[in-house]
Structures are given as C-alpha cells and as structure tokens.
Coordinates of C-alpha atoms in Angstrom, one line a residue:
M191 CA 86.4 108.8 3.7
P192 CA 89.5 106.3 4.0
K193 CA 92.0 109.7 3.1
F194 CA 89.8 111.2 6.4
A195 CA 90.7 108.5 8.6
S196 CA 94.0 108.2 7.0
L197 CA 94.8 111.8 8.4
F198 CA 92.8 111.8 11.5
R199 CA 95.0 108.8 12.4
Q200 CA 98.2 110.9 11.2
L201 CA 96.7 113.5 13.9
T202 CA 96.2 110.9 16.3
N203 CA 100.0 109.5 16.3
A204 CA 101.3 113.1 16.6
L205 CA 99.3 113.6 19.2
R206 CA 100.7 110.1 21.2
Y207 CA 104.0 111.7 20.9
L208 CA 103.7 115.0 22.6
A209 CA 101.7 113.1 25.3
R210 CA 104.8 111.1 25.8
G211 CA 107.3 114.1 25.4
D212 CA 108.7 112.3 22.3
F213 CA 109.7 115.9 20.1
S214 CA 112.6 114.0 18.6
G215 CA 110.2 111.5 17.0
L216 CA 107.7 113.7 15.9
M217 CA 110.1 115.9 13.6
N218 CA 111.4 112.6 12.8
R219 CA 107.9 111.2 11.6
L220 CA 107.1 115.1 10.1
K221 CA 110.8 114.8 8.2
W222 CA 109.3 111.6 6.8
Y223 CA 105.5 113.3 5.5
G224 CA 107.4 115.9 4.3
R225 CA 109.8 114.0 2.0
E226 CA 107.0 111.8 1.4
H227 CA 104.9 114.7 0.1
T228 CA 107.7 116.2 -2.0
H229 CA 108.2 112.7 -3.8
V230 CA 104.6 112.0 -4.6
K231 CA 104.3 113.8 -8.0
L232 CA 107.5 112.9 -9.3
R233 CA 106.2 108.9 -8.1
R234 CA 102.9 109.4 -10.1
R235 CA 104.5 110.6 -12.7
L236 CA 107.0 107.8 -13.1
A237 CA 104.8 105.2 -12.1
N238 CA 102.0 106.4 -15.3
G239 CA 105.2 105.1 -17.6
N240 CA 104.1 106.5 -20.5
G241 CA 107.0 108.0 -22.7
I242 CA 109.1 108.0 -19.4
V243 CA 113.1 107.0 -19.9
W244 CA 114.8 106.5 -17.0
G245 CA 119.2 106.9 -17.3
I246 CA 121.8 105.0 -15.7
L247 CA 125.3 106.1 -15.0
C248 CA 128.1 103.6 -14.6
T249 CA 131.6 103.1 -14.3
P250 CA 133.1 100.4 -17.1
H251 CA 133.6 97.7 -14.0
T252 CA 130.1 98.3 -13.4
H253 CA 128.2 98.1 -16.8
F254 CA 126.8 94.6 -15.6
I255 CA 124.9 95.9 -13.5
A256 CA 123.5 98.6 -15.1
R257 CA 122.3 96.1 -17.6
T258 CA 120.5 93.9 -15.2
I259 CA 119.0 96.6 -14.0
S260 CA 118.3 97.8 -18.0
K261 CA 117.0 94.2 -18.4
R262 CA 114.5 93.9 -15.1
L263 CA 113.4 97.3 -16.1
A264 CA 112.3 96.6 -19.6
F265 CA 110.5 93.6 -17.8
H266 CA 107.8 95.8 -16.0
G267 CA 108.3 98.0 -19.7
I268 CA 109.8 100.6 -18.6
E269 CA 112.5 102.3 -21.0
S270 CA 116.3 103.0 -19.9
E271 CA 119.9 104.7 -21.0
I272 CA 122.7 103.1 -19.7
T273 CA 125.3 105.3 -20.2
M274 CA 129.3 104.9 -19.4
G275 CA 131.2 108.2 -18.4
S276 CA 130.7 112.1 -17.6
V277 CA 127.4 113.9 -18.5
K278 CA 126.7 117.2 -18.6
S279 CA 123.2 117.6 -19.5
F280 CA 120.7 115.0 -17.7
D281 CA 118.1 114.7 -20.0
H282 CA 116.0 111.8 -18.6
D283 CA 112.6 111.5 -16.5
F284 CA 114.7 109.9 -13.6
Y285 CA 118.5 108.1 -12.9
V286 CA 120.2 105.3 -11.6
V287 CA 123.5 106.2 -10.6
L288 CA 126.3 103.2 -9.9
C289 CA 129.3 104.8 -7.3
A290 CA 128.2 108.1 -8.0
Q291 CA 131.9 109.4 -6.4
M292 CA 133.2 108.9 -9.6
F293 CA 131.5 111.4 -11.3
K294 CA 131.9 114.7 -11.4
H295 CA 128.5 115.8 -12.3
L296 CA 125.1 113.8 -10.9
P297 CA 121.2 114.8 -12.0
P298 CA 119.4 116.7 -9.7
A299 CA 119.4 115.0 -6.3
N300 CA 115.5 114.8 -6.6
R301 CA 116.0 113.0 -9.6
R302 CA 117.9 110.3 -9.0
V303 CA 119.2 107.2 -6.9
I304 CA 122.4 106.6 -6.0
F305 CA 123.5 102.8 -6.2
Q306 CA 126.3 102.7 -3.3
L307 CA 129.2 100.4 -4.3
E308 CA 132.0 101.0 -1.8
Q309 CA 132.5 98.7 0.9
S310 CA 132.6 100.0 4.1
V311 CA 135.3 98.6 5.5
N312 CA 137.6 101.1 4.0
S313 CA 136.3 104.3 4.5
R314 CA 138.3 106.1 2.2
W315 CA 135.6 107.0 -0.4
F316 CA 133.2 108.1 2.9
T317 CA 133.8 111.3 2.8
Q318 CA 131.9 114.1 4.0
E319 CA 130.7 115.1 0.8
Y320 CA 129.8 111.5 -0.3
I321 CA 128.0 111.5 2.6
K322 CA 125.6 114.1 1.4
T323 CA 125.1 112.9 -1.9
L324 CA 123.8 109.9 -0.4
T325 CA 121.9 111.8 2.1
S326 CA 120.3 114.5 -0.3
S327 CA 119.5 112.1 -3.1
L328 CA 116.0 110.7 -3.6
G329 CA 117.1 107.3 -2.4
V330 CA 120.1 104.5 -2.0
L331 CA 120.2 101.2 -3.3
E332 CA 122.9 99.7 -0.8
Y333 CA 124.1 95.5 -2.0
S334 CA 125.5 94.9 1.6
L335 CA 123.9 94.6 4.9
T336 CA 127.3 95.4 6.5
N337 CA 127.3 98.7 4.3
I338 CA 123.8 99.0 5.2
D339 CA 124.6 99.5 9.2
F340 CA 127.2 101.6 9.0
L341 CA 125.2 104.3 6.6
S342 CA 122.4 103.6 9.7
R343 CA 125.1 105.0 12.2
N344 CA 126.3 107.9 9.6
G345 CA 122.8 109.3 9.3
L346 CA 121.5 107.7 6.4
K347 CA 118.8 105.0 7.7
Y348 CA 115.2 103.3 6.7
P349 CA 113.0 104.6 4.9
S350 CA 116.1 106.5 2.5
I351 CA 118.0 103.0 1.8
H352 CA 116.8 100.3 0.0
Y353 CA 119.0 96.2 -0.3
L354 CA 119.7 95.2 -3.7
P355 CA 122.0 92.2 -3.2
I356 CA 123.4 92.1 -6.5
G357 CA 122.3 89.1 -8.9
A358 CA 123.6 87.0 -11.3
S359 CA 121.9 86.8 -15.0
R360 CA 120.9 84.2 -17.3
D361 CA 121.2 86.0 -20.1
E362 CA 124.7 86.6 -20.2
A363 CA 125.8 82.8 -20.6
V364 CA 123.9 82.7 -23.7
E365 CA 125.3 85.8 -25.2
C366 CA 128.3 84.9 -24.9
K367 CA 129.5 81.6 -26.9
A368 CA 131.8 78.7 -24.9
K369 CA 135.7 78.9 -26.1
P370 CA 138.1 76.0 -25.9
K371 CA 139.8 76.8 -22.1
K372 CA 143.1 78.1 -22.0
Y373 CA 143.9 79.1 -18.5
D374 CA 143.4 77.4 -15.3
F375 CA 142.3 81.0 -13.3
V376 CA 142.1 84.2 -14.5
F377 CA 142.6 87.0 -12.2
Y378 CA 141.2 90.9 -13.1
G379 CA 140.9 94.1 -11.2
D380 CA 143.6 95.9 -9.5
Y381 CA 146.8 93.6 -9.1
S382 CA 150.1 96.5 -9.0
S383 CA 148.9 98.3 -6.2
S384 CA 148.1 95.6 -4.3
E385 CA 151.1 93.4 -2.2
R386 CA 148.7 91.5 -0.5
R387 CA 147.4 90.0 -4.4
R388 CA 150.3 90.0 -6.0
R389 CA 151.2 87.5 -2.9
F390 CA 148.6 85.0 -3.4
L391 CA 148.7 85.4 -7.0
G392 CA 152.3 84.6 -7.3
K393 CA 152.1 81.2 -5.4
L394 CA 149.0 80.5 -7.8
Q395 CA 151.3 80.9 -10.4
E396 CA 153.6 78.4 -9.5
K397 CA 151.8 75.3 -10.1
Y398 CA 148.9 76.7 -12.5
T399 CA 148.3 78.5 -15.8
V400 CA 146.8 82.0 -13.6
K401 CA 145.9 84.9 -16.7
I402 CA 146.0 88.4 -15.0
C403 CA 143.9 91.2 -16.0
G404 CA 144.2 95.2 -15.0
N405 CA 142.1 97.6 -17.0
L406 CA 140.2 95.6 -19.1
F407 CA 136.9 95.4 -20.1
G408 CA 133.5 94.6 -22.0
S409 CA 134.1 91.4 -24.9
E410 CA 137.4 91.7 -24.3
L411 CA 137.4 90.8 -20.7
Y412 CA 134.5 88.5 -21.2
D413 CA 136.2 85.8 -23.7
I414 CA 139.1 85.9 -21.7
I415 CA 136.8 84.4 -19.1
K416 CA 135.3 82.2 -20.7
E417 CA 139.0 80.6 -22.0
S418 CA 139.3 80.5 -18.5
K419 CA 138.8 77.4 -16.2
A420 CA 137.9 79.2 -12.9
V421 CA 137.7 82.8 -12.0
I422 CA 140.1 83.2 -8.7
N423 CA 139.2 86.4 -6.1
I424 CA 141.1 87.7 -3.9
H425 CA 140.7 91.0 -1.3
Y426 CA 142.8 93.7 -1.8
Y427 CA 142.5 94.0 1.8
E428 CA 142.0 92.3 4.6
G429 CA 138.9 92.1 6.4
A430 CA 137.2 93.4 3.0
L431 CA 133.2 92.6 1.9
L432 CA 132.6 89.9 -0.2
E433 CA 133.0 91.4 -4.0
M434 CA 129.4 90.9 -5.3
P435 CA 129.5 92.7 -8.8
R436 CA 132.3 90.3 -9.7
I437 CA 131.6 87.4 -8.8
C438 CA 127.6 87.4 -10.6
E439 CA 129.6 88.9 -13.3
C440 CA 131.6 85.9 -13.5
I441 CA 129.2 83.1 -13.0
S442 CA 126.7 84.7 -15.2
L443 CA 129.0 83.7 -17.9
G444 CA 129.0 80.1 -16.5
V445 CA 132.5 79.3 -15.1
P446 CA 132.9 79.2 -11.8
V447 CA 135.1 81.4 -8.6
L448 CA 137.3 80.4 -6.6
S449 CA 136.9 83.1 -3.3
E450 CA 139.1 84.3 -0.6
G451 CA 136.4 83.8 2.2
T452 CA 134.6 86.9 3.7
A453 CA 132.6 87.6 6.6
D454 CA 129.5 88.3 5.1
Q455 CA 129.6 85.3 2.7
D456 CA 126.6 83.6 4.6
E457 CA 124.1 87.0 3.4
Y458 CA 124.7 85.1 -0.2
P459 CA 123.5 81.4 0.3
E460 CA 122.3 81.6 -3.5
L461 CA 125.9 81.2 -4.7
K462 CA 126.0 77.3 -3.9
G463 CA 127.2 75.6 -6.5
A464 CA 128.9 78.0 -8.3
V465 CA 131.4 79.6 -6.1
K466 CA 134.0 77.6 -3.5
F467 CA 135.8 79.7 -0.2
F468 CA 139.0 79.3 0.8
D469 CA 139.8 80.8 4.4
E470 CA 140.4 84.1 4.3
G471 CA 144.3 85.3 4.4
S472 CA 145.7 81.9 4.2
I473 CA 147.3 80.7 0.9
D474 CA 147.8 77.2 1.8
N475 CA 144.1 76.7 2.0
M476 CA 144.0 78.5 -1.7
M477 CA 146.0 76.0 -2.6
T478 CA 144.3 72.6 -1.7
C479 CA 141.1 74.8 -2.4
A480 CA 142.6 75.4 -6.0
L481 CA 143.0 71.3 -6.6
E482 CA 139.8 70.2 -5.2
M483 CA 137.6 72.7 -7.8
L484 CA 139.6 71.7 -10.7
N485 CA 139.1 68.5 -9.7
D486 CA 135.7 69.2 -9.3
L487 CA 134.8 71.6 -12.3
E488 CA 132.9 68.4 -14.4
S489 CA 130.0 68.7 -10.9
M490 CA 130.3 72.3 -10.7
S491 CA 129.5 72.7 -14.7
K492 CA 126.1 71.2 -13.5
T493 CA 125.7 73.2 -10.3
I494 CA 126.7 76.6 -11.6
E495 CA 123.3 77.3 -14.1
K496 CA 121.0 76.7 -10.8
A497 CA 123.1 78.9 -8.5
V498 CA 122.7 81.7 -11.6
S499 CA 118.9 80.9 -11.8
V500 CA 118.5 81.4 -8.1
S501 CA 120.5 84.6 -7.6
S502 CA 118.7 86.1 -11.0
D503 CA 115.7 85.7 -9.1
R504 CA 116.5 86.1 -6.0
F505 CA 117.8 89.8 -7.5
N506 CA 114.2 90.4 -9.5
F507 CA 112.5 90.1 -6.1
M508 CA 114.8 92.4 -4.5
M509 CA 114.0 94.8 -7.7
D510 CA 110.8 94.5 -7.8
R511 CA 110.5 95.0 -3.9
F512 CA 112.8 98.7 -4.7
L513 CA 110.2 99.7 -7.3
V514 CA 107.2 99.1 -5.1
A515 CA 108.9 101.1 -2.8
M516 CA 109.1 103.8 -4.5
G517 CA 105.6 103.7 -5.8
I518 CA 107.2 103.1 -9.5
V519 CA 105.0 99.5 -10.0
P520 CA 101.6 99.2 -7.9
A521 CA 102.0 96.2 -5.2
N522 CA 100.4 93.8 -6.7
I523 CA 103.1 93.4 -9.8
I524 CA 105.1 92.1 -6.8
L525 CA 102.6 89.9 -5.8
E526 CA 102.2 88.1 -9.2
Q527 CA 105.8 86.9 -9.5
P528 CA 107.4 83.7 -7.3
I529 CA 109.0 85.7 -4.0
Y530 CA 112.7 85.0 -3.2
V531 CA 113.5 82.6 0.2
A532 CA 116.8 81.3 0.7
R533 CA 115.3 78.0 1.7
K534 CA 111.8 76.2 1.6
S535 CA 110.3 76.3 4.8
D536 CA 106.7 76.4 6.6
F537 CA 108.3 79.4 9.6
F538 CA 109.0 82.3 9.0
A539 CA 110.4 86.1 10.2
L540 CA 109.6 88.5 8.4
S541 CA 111.9 91.3 8.7
L542 CA 112.6 94.8 6.6
P543 CA 116.4 94.4 6.3
E544 CA 116.9 98.1 6.6
T545 CA 115.8 98.4 9.9
I546 CA 119.2 96.8 10.2
E547 CA 119.0 96.7 14.5
R548 CA 116.0 94.8 14.2
R549 CA 117.4 92.6 11.3
R550 CA 121.0 91.8 13.1
T551 CA 119.0 91.2 16.2
I552 CA 115.7 88.5 14.5
A553 CA 118.7 86.8 12.9
Q554 CA 120.9 85.9 15.8
S555 CA 118.0 84.4 17.8
L556 CA 115.7 82.6 14.8
P557 CA 114.2 79.4 16.1
D558 CA 114.7 75.9 14.9
G559 CA 113.9 75.7 11.0
C560 CA 112.9 79.6 11.2
E561 CA 113.8 81.2 7.9
L562 CA 114.4 84.5 7.5
F563 CA 111.9 87.0 4.7
D564 CA 112.4 90.7 3.4
G565 CA 108.8 92.1 3.7
I566 CA 107.5 93.9 1.2
R567 CA 107.7 97.4 1.9
H568 CA 105.6 100.2 0.4
S569 CA 105.1 104.3 1.0
L570 CA 101.8 103.3 3.5
G571 CA 104.0 100.7 5.6
W572 CA 100.6 98.7 6.5
I573 CA 100.5 97.9 2.6
G574 CA 104.0 96.5 2.8
C575 CA 103.3 94.4 5.3
G576 CA 100.0 93.0 4.1
S577 CA 101.9 92.3 0.8
S578 CA 104.0 90.3 2.6
F579 CA 102.1 88.0 4.1
N580 CA 100.3 88.0 1.0
A581 CA 103.2 86.8 -0.3
L582 CA 104.0 83.9 1.9
S583 CA 100.8 82.8 2.2
R584 CA 100.8 81.7 -2.3
N585 CA 104.5 80.8 -1.6
A586 CA 103.1 78.1 0.6
M587 CA 100.1 77.2 -1.6
S588 CA 102.8 77.3 -4.0
H589 CA 104.8 74.1 -1.9
E590 CA 101.4 72.7 -0.3
V591 CA 102.3 73.6 2.7
D592 CA 99.3 73.4 4.6
R593 CA 101.0 75.3 7.9
L594 CA 102.8 78.3 7.8
T595 CA 104.3 79.8 11.1
V596 CA 105.5 83.3 10.8
I597 CA 106.7 85.2 13.1
E598 CA 107.8 89.4 13.1
D599 CA 111.0 90.8 13.8
D600 CA 109.3 92.9 16.9
V601 CA 108.0 89.9 18.4
E602 CA 109.2 88.2 22.1
L603 CA 109.9 85.1 22.1
P604 CA 110.0 83.4 25.6
E605 CA 113.6 81.3 26.2
N606 CA 112.0 77.6 25.6
F607 CA 110.0 78.7 22.3
N608 CA 111.6 75.7 20.1
R609 CA 109.6 73.5 22.8
I610 CA 106.7 75.5 23.3
I611 CA 106.2 75.1 19.6
H612 CA 105.9 71.8 19.1
E613 CA 103.3 71.5 21.6
I614 CA 100.9 74.0 20.7
N615 CA 101.4 71.7 17.1
E616 CA 100.5 69.1 18.9
Y617 CA 97.5 70.1 19.9
L618 CA 96.6 71.5 17.0
D619 CA 97.6 68.5 15.5
M620 CA 95.1 66.7 18.2
R621 CA 92.0 69.1 17.9
K622 CA 88.9 68.0 16.5
S623 CA 87.7 71.1 15.2
S624 CA 88.5 73.1 13.0
W625 CA 90.7 76.6 13.3
D626 CA 92.1 79.0 11.3
I627 CA 95.1 81.0 12.9
F628 CA 96.6 80.1 15.9
S629 CA 97.4 83.3 17.5
G630 CA 100.7 84.0 20.1
L631 CA 99.8 86.9 21.8
M632 CA 96.8 89.8 20.8
A633 CA 97.5 93.8 20.9
D634 CA 93.1 94.2 21.6
V635 CA 89.5 92.5 21.3
H636 CA 87.2 93.0 19.1
S637 CA 84.2 94.2 21.2
T638 CA 82.2 91.8 19.3
A639 CA 84.0 88.8 19.9
N640 CA 82.7 85.4 21.4
I641 CA 83.8 82.4 23.1
I642 CA 83.3 79.1 20.8
S643 CA 85.7 76.6 22.9
V644 CA 87.4 76.2 25.9
D645 CA 90.8 73.4 26.1
Q646 CA 93.1 72.2 28.4
F647 CA 95.9 70.2 27.1
G648 CA 100.2 69.8 28.3
G649 CA 99.3 72.3 31.2
R650 CA 97.6 75.1 29.2
T651 CA 94.5 77.0 28.5
Y652 CA 93.3 77.1 24.3
V653 CA 91.1 79.7 23.7
T654 CA 89.0 79.5 19.9
I655 CA 87.5 83.2 19.5
D656 CA 85.8 84.4 16.2
K657 CA 88.5 87.5 15.3
M658 CA 92.0 88.6 15.8
T659 CA 93.8 90.9 15.8
S660 CA 97.7 90.7 15.6
T661 CA 100.6 89.6 13.6
V662 CA 103.2 89.5 15.5
F663 CA 103.2 85.4 16.4
N664 CA 100.8 83.6 14.2
I665 CA 100.4 79.9 12.7
Y666 CA 98.3 80.0 9.6
N667 CA 95.7 76.7 8.6
K668 CA 94.9 76.1 4.9
S669 CA 92.3 78.1 5.1
A670 CA 94.1 81.3 6.4
L671 CA 96.5 80.7 4.1
K672 CA 93.7 81.2 1.3
I673 CA 92.2 84.2 2.7
L674 CA 95.6 85.7 3.0
S675 CA 96.4 85.3 -1.2
Q676 CA 92.8 87.1 -1.4
W677 CA 94.1 90.4 0.9
N678 CA 94.3 93.2 -2.1
P679 CA 97.2 95.5 -2.2
L680 CA 95.3 98.1 -4.0
N681 CA 92.4 98.3 -1.6
N682 CA 94.4 101.8 0.5
D683 CA 91.7 102.2 3.6
S684 CA 93.8 102.0 6.5
V685 CA 90.2 101.3 8.5
T686 CA 89.5 97.9 7.1
N687 CA 92.1 96.1 4.4
T688 CA 95.5 96.0 7.4
I689 CA 95.9 92.7 7.6
D690 CA 94.8 91.8 10.7
R691 CA 91.2 93.9 10.3
Y692 CA 91.0 92.0 6.5
L693 CA 91.2 88.5 8.7
E694 CA 89.0 89.9 11.5
R695 CA 86.4 91.1 8.8
H696 CA 85.7 87.5 8.1
E697 CA 82.8 85.2 8.7
G698 CA 83.0 81.9 10.4
L699 CA 86.7 83.1 11.3
R700 CA 88.5 80.3 14.0
V701 CA 91.1 82.1 15.8
V702 CA 92.8 79.7 18.6
V703 CA 94.6 81.6 21.7
A704 CA 96.9 79.9 24.2
L705 CA 96.3 81.9 27.8
P706 CA 98.8 83.5 29.3
F707 CA 99.5 84.6 25.9
I708 CA 102.8 82.6 24.1
A709 CA 104.5 85.8 23.1
G710 CA 105.4 89.2 23.7
H711 CA 106.2 93.2 22.1
K712 CA 109.8 94.1 22.5
E713 CA 109.2 97.7 23.8
N714 CA 112.2 98.7 22.2
A715 CA 111.7 99.2 18.6
T716 CA 109.9 101.6 16.6
S717 CA 107.0 100.4 14.7
T718 CA 107.4 100.5 10.7
L719 CA 103.6 100.2 10.2
W720 CA 103.0 103.8 12.5
G721 CA 106.0 105.4 13.6
F722 CA 105.9 104.9 17.3
E723 CA 107.1 103.0 20.2
N724 CA 106.4 99.7 20.7
E725 CA 106.3 100.4 24.3
R726 CA 102.8 101.2 23.5
Y727 CA 101.6 98.0 22.9
T728 CA 102.5 96.7 25.9
P729 CA 99.5 97.8 28.4
M730 CA 96.6 97.2 25.2
I731 CA 98.4 93.2 25.2
A732 CA 98.0 93.0 29.3
E733 CA 94.3 94.3 28.7
A734 CA 93.5 92.1 25.9
Q735 CA 94.8 89.1 28.0
R736 CA 92.5 90.2 30.8
R737 CA 89.6 90.7 28.5
I738 CA 90.1 87.3 26.8
Q739 CA 90.7 85.5 30.6
S740 CA 87.9 87.6 32.0
M741 CA 85.3 86.1 28.4
V742 CA 86.6 82.5 29.3
Q743 CA 85.8 82.7 33.2
E744 CA 82.2 83.9 31.5
W745 CA 82.3 81.2 29.2
Q746 CA 83.4 78.6 31.7
N747 CA 80.0 79.7 34.3
T748 CA 77.5 80.0 31.2
N749 CA 78.7 76.5 30.1
S750 CA 78.5 74.7 33.3
L751 CA 75.1 75.7 34.3
K752 CA 73.7 73.5 31.2

C-alpha cells in the first residue's frame, strides 16, 4: 500500500507539471527518478556492508583527508583501503576520489564519488573535461559553499552534490608525540612559484625563525610542524578561499595557525581558538598578529583542543549526513549521534547548504538569535525533513531547551518579525491552558479539525485547534519536542509518516495559530521534498486561513449562545 501511494503521488506531481506547462521541470524530475533508479541497486549492496571494501584514492597532500574519511567509515563498520598514486585496475566495490584531476585513470563513474578540492575562485582546473568527470560521477563531495555556488551555476547542483567541510582529527595529536620547539613558524606548500608568498614570508623571516618546506609530506612534515610554535598560512593568490586541508591538518597536531583572512572564513566558526586571522593582503597586519599570537601561545594551547574536537564533530556529522543521503547507512544512525550546530540556540533555520540560492538568501536575513542547521538528507526528501526535526528536537531536549523555534529556508517572514515573535512568546508565556505547537502558517486544515479556544492578545487573534499541517515556521513546546524525538525514520509510508502528518495523528494535540497567519511561503522556491514550485502552496495557504476564520466565526457564534 505505501508503494502504491508513493507511485500515485509521483503520477499526481507529474500531471501538475503538465497542467502548468512546466515541461522543463518535468524532464528534470524524470531525470532525477531515472538516476535514482540506476543507483538504487548499488546503494542496497553498499548498505548491506558484508564484504564490501571502499577504495580511497588520494594524492600525498590529501592523505590527511583520506584518513579522516577512512576512520569515519570504520566507525560504521565499513572497511576501506587508502591508495596514493596512479591505479589502473579498480577492484574495490566503491571509491572516493580526492583531487580527481590529478589521476590519469579513474574508477567507473557509477562506482565513484569525487571529493572536489580545487578553488573555484581560480578556475584553471575547472575545464570542460573536469566538469564532465564531476557530473558523470555518482556524487560529488564539496568542502566550500563558494565552490557549491560556482558548480551550481555550471550545471552541477543538488541532489548530485554533497557539502562536506573538511574537519580536524582528534587522533593525530595522540599519535604524534610532542617535540621541543625549534621554529617560531613553519610554512609548507608551493613557495618558489609564488612571488606573493615570498614577499610575506620574507618579511616574517626578518623578525622570526621561519622554516619553509616545499615538497614534504607525511611523518617528515609532521615532525617539523610539531617542532614549530605555529604554522603560517598565506594564500597563493589574492582572493583565495581558506585552505582548510592545511589548517585542519595542522591544528589536529596541536599546533595553532596564523592565517591570512578570506571572504569565506566565517563558514568555519569551529576554528575559533585554534586559528588567528590577519587581514588579507596586509603584511603589516600579519606582523602585528604574529607578535600577538606568539605572546598568546599558552592561552591557545588550552583552546586548540576544544577547536579540534568541535571541528572533528562537524566533519563526523556531515560525513554521516552524506552516508545517509547516499543510502549507505540508515537515517536512524545519524539520529543516534550528536548533531553539529555552530552555536547553542533555541531558534534554528532548517536549510540544505547544497540548495545554495536558498541557503544564501536565508543566511543573509536570519532573525535575531537564529542559527542555521544543515538539514539531514535522504533519497526520500520527506524522510530527510523528518530526520532534521527529530535531530533538532533531540538536541533541544539534551540541552534542556523547553521551547524550540524552527523556520524552513523558504519561509517568508514579515519585516517586523523580531518584534512579532517577541509578542507571540509573550502570549505563550501568559497562556493558562496547555499547548504543544504554535504554527506561523498552515497549508491545509484537516477535515476533522476542531477549535478548542479563541484568544485576543495584543491586537492579534490566537486560535487553538487539534490538528496541524505545516512545518515552515513553528514553535514547539516541550511536549511536542518529546513527540518529535520519537518519530521513526525507518517508516517510509509518506501518507502517514511525513513529519506534519505524524504530528497530526497524535490525539489531544493543541496547536495555536495566529490570524492572520504570521508567515508566508516563498513562491519562487522549489520544494526540495516533492519537486514542485512553492507557488502551488499560495492558494492552499489562503484557503486554510479562510477556513480557520470561518471556523472561528462559527465557534464564536456557538459559544456566544451558551
């Protein structure tokens, strides 16, 4: 029955595309289903795990990243083998390839995921051939939101791309013993061909002992890094992205980094306490920050361990997120582990970083106190959505948060939202009767919904009903958080187990909604769950509001006679 319902829903969505003349949207959706069907057998085989061995192809300078991937796979009981250098025969069941453009031969496209590590701000590597290699692969891992934006504009976009910020490793410092310090700073990377780097390092060498390493890798390089008080990171060219592979490798060894600033450095708040930034392009500011850093090494030695731990946690969560999206581990696995959020909060915006336009839009207009959460992905979008709400509810409960506000990134908020949400919380605080959920808008009203009460507060009408259908903007009370935390990601019946329908099924639910609705739904966004344009929701929302208003009128007429 669930399978029939799923097929019926797909057919209905296809007819809607045709009805509005969106043939391009229909073709894109059909391609997605075709791709999904092509990969489903491989996913099932990988998910079984028995005897499956992954190959991880890397270059010497990406060996650190390969190890972090291998360790996370091992955590899930997945065996892997790291190979550096050229390979002509591909005998492993599946591959992750780091820096694919450096290999003459690659595994078959349907048995590989490419970890894209080049910087799109310098597009010399992004040839037509390289783009074709990426787009033909089963998936692409990408460490940078800036690169995701670039790739999206060049035809490689969600759901083929997966955001995986590079993270630190807790194991490196343990495995490498501490050494006496010989140098103030160490630089490693391409030095001779970059006049820009030579200028910065030359100035630094006038005052400090600076060790410069060129073509050095592995234990030899690690010994020198451990013998240095700090690592200096300078961009090869102006406007570069943050060199996360180098930075994470160094702080994992317990050595702090003095780094030239970048436009994207705020994407990595976990680096606080381990990395000190100086102004991009400023040698003078580099010298000032170098002195400050060397005078503050004792303090940084205490904060770097926490930074490494948080960075490692972020990588593990995002790696698990990728594995769930690929169907390699079930969704319940990621829900059993702590999630990553940049800062503790009781207010989150749920967003997929791979849908980059929506991510950029919501990131630029976050309400006060709101933090971004990288939503969990699944081949069935509604399971990813439900998993995200389940994860946020568990996180809230573990931090003893009694009231959690969640908006989705396609919400349309009023300009004075910060004042409005303060007024809403004032009402919820003074309310004498119990409530479970406050809903900022509804796209549908269940046919059996009943009004429980109607209140007037602060010039706004608050209606309490016993059903709800929408997760675009909600406030969840402690009772609702408990319900959300019990949602089952392994139940794939979309008729009853989408997160809003799951909530709706609970008897005795108390849902508060304001009239008129507080929020709207952005019409120009596409649903990441169902694949249709949000403009379809506009008349549904208007009808839901009209119906609730009608129910209120009827309720007031009935109760005025009592």
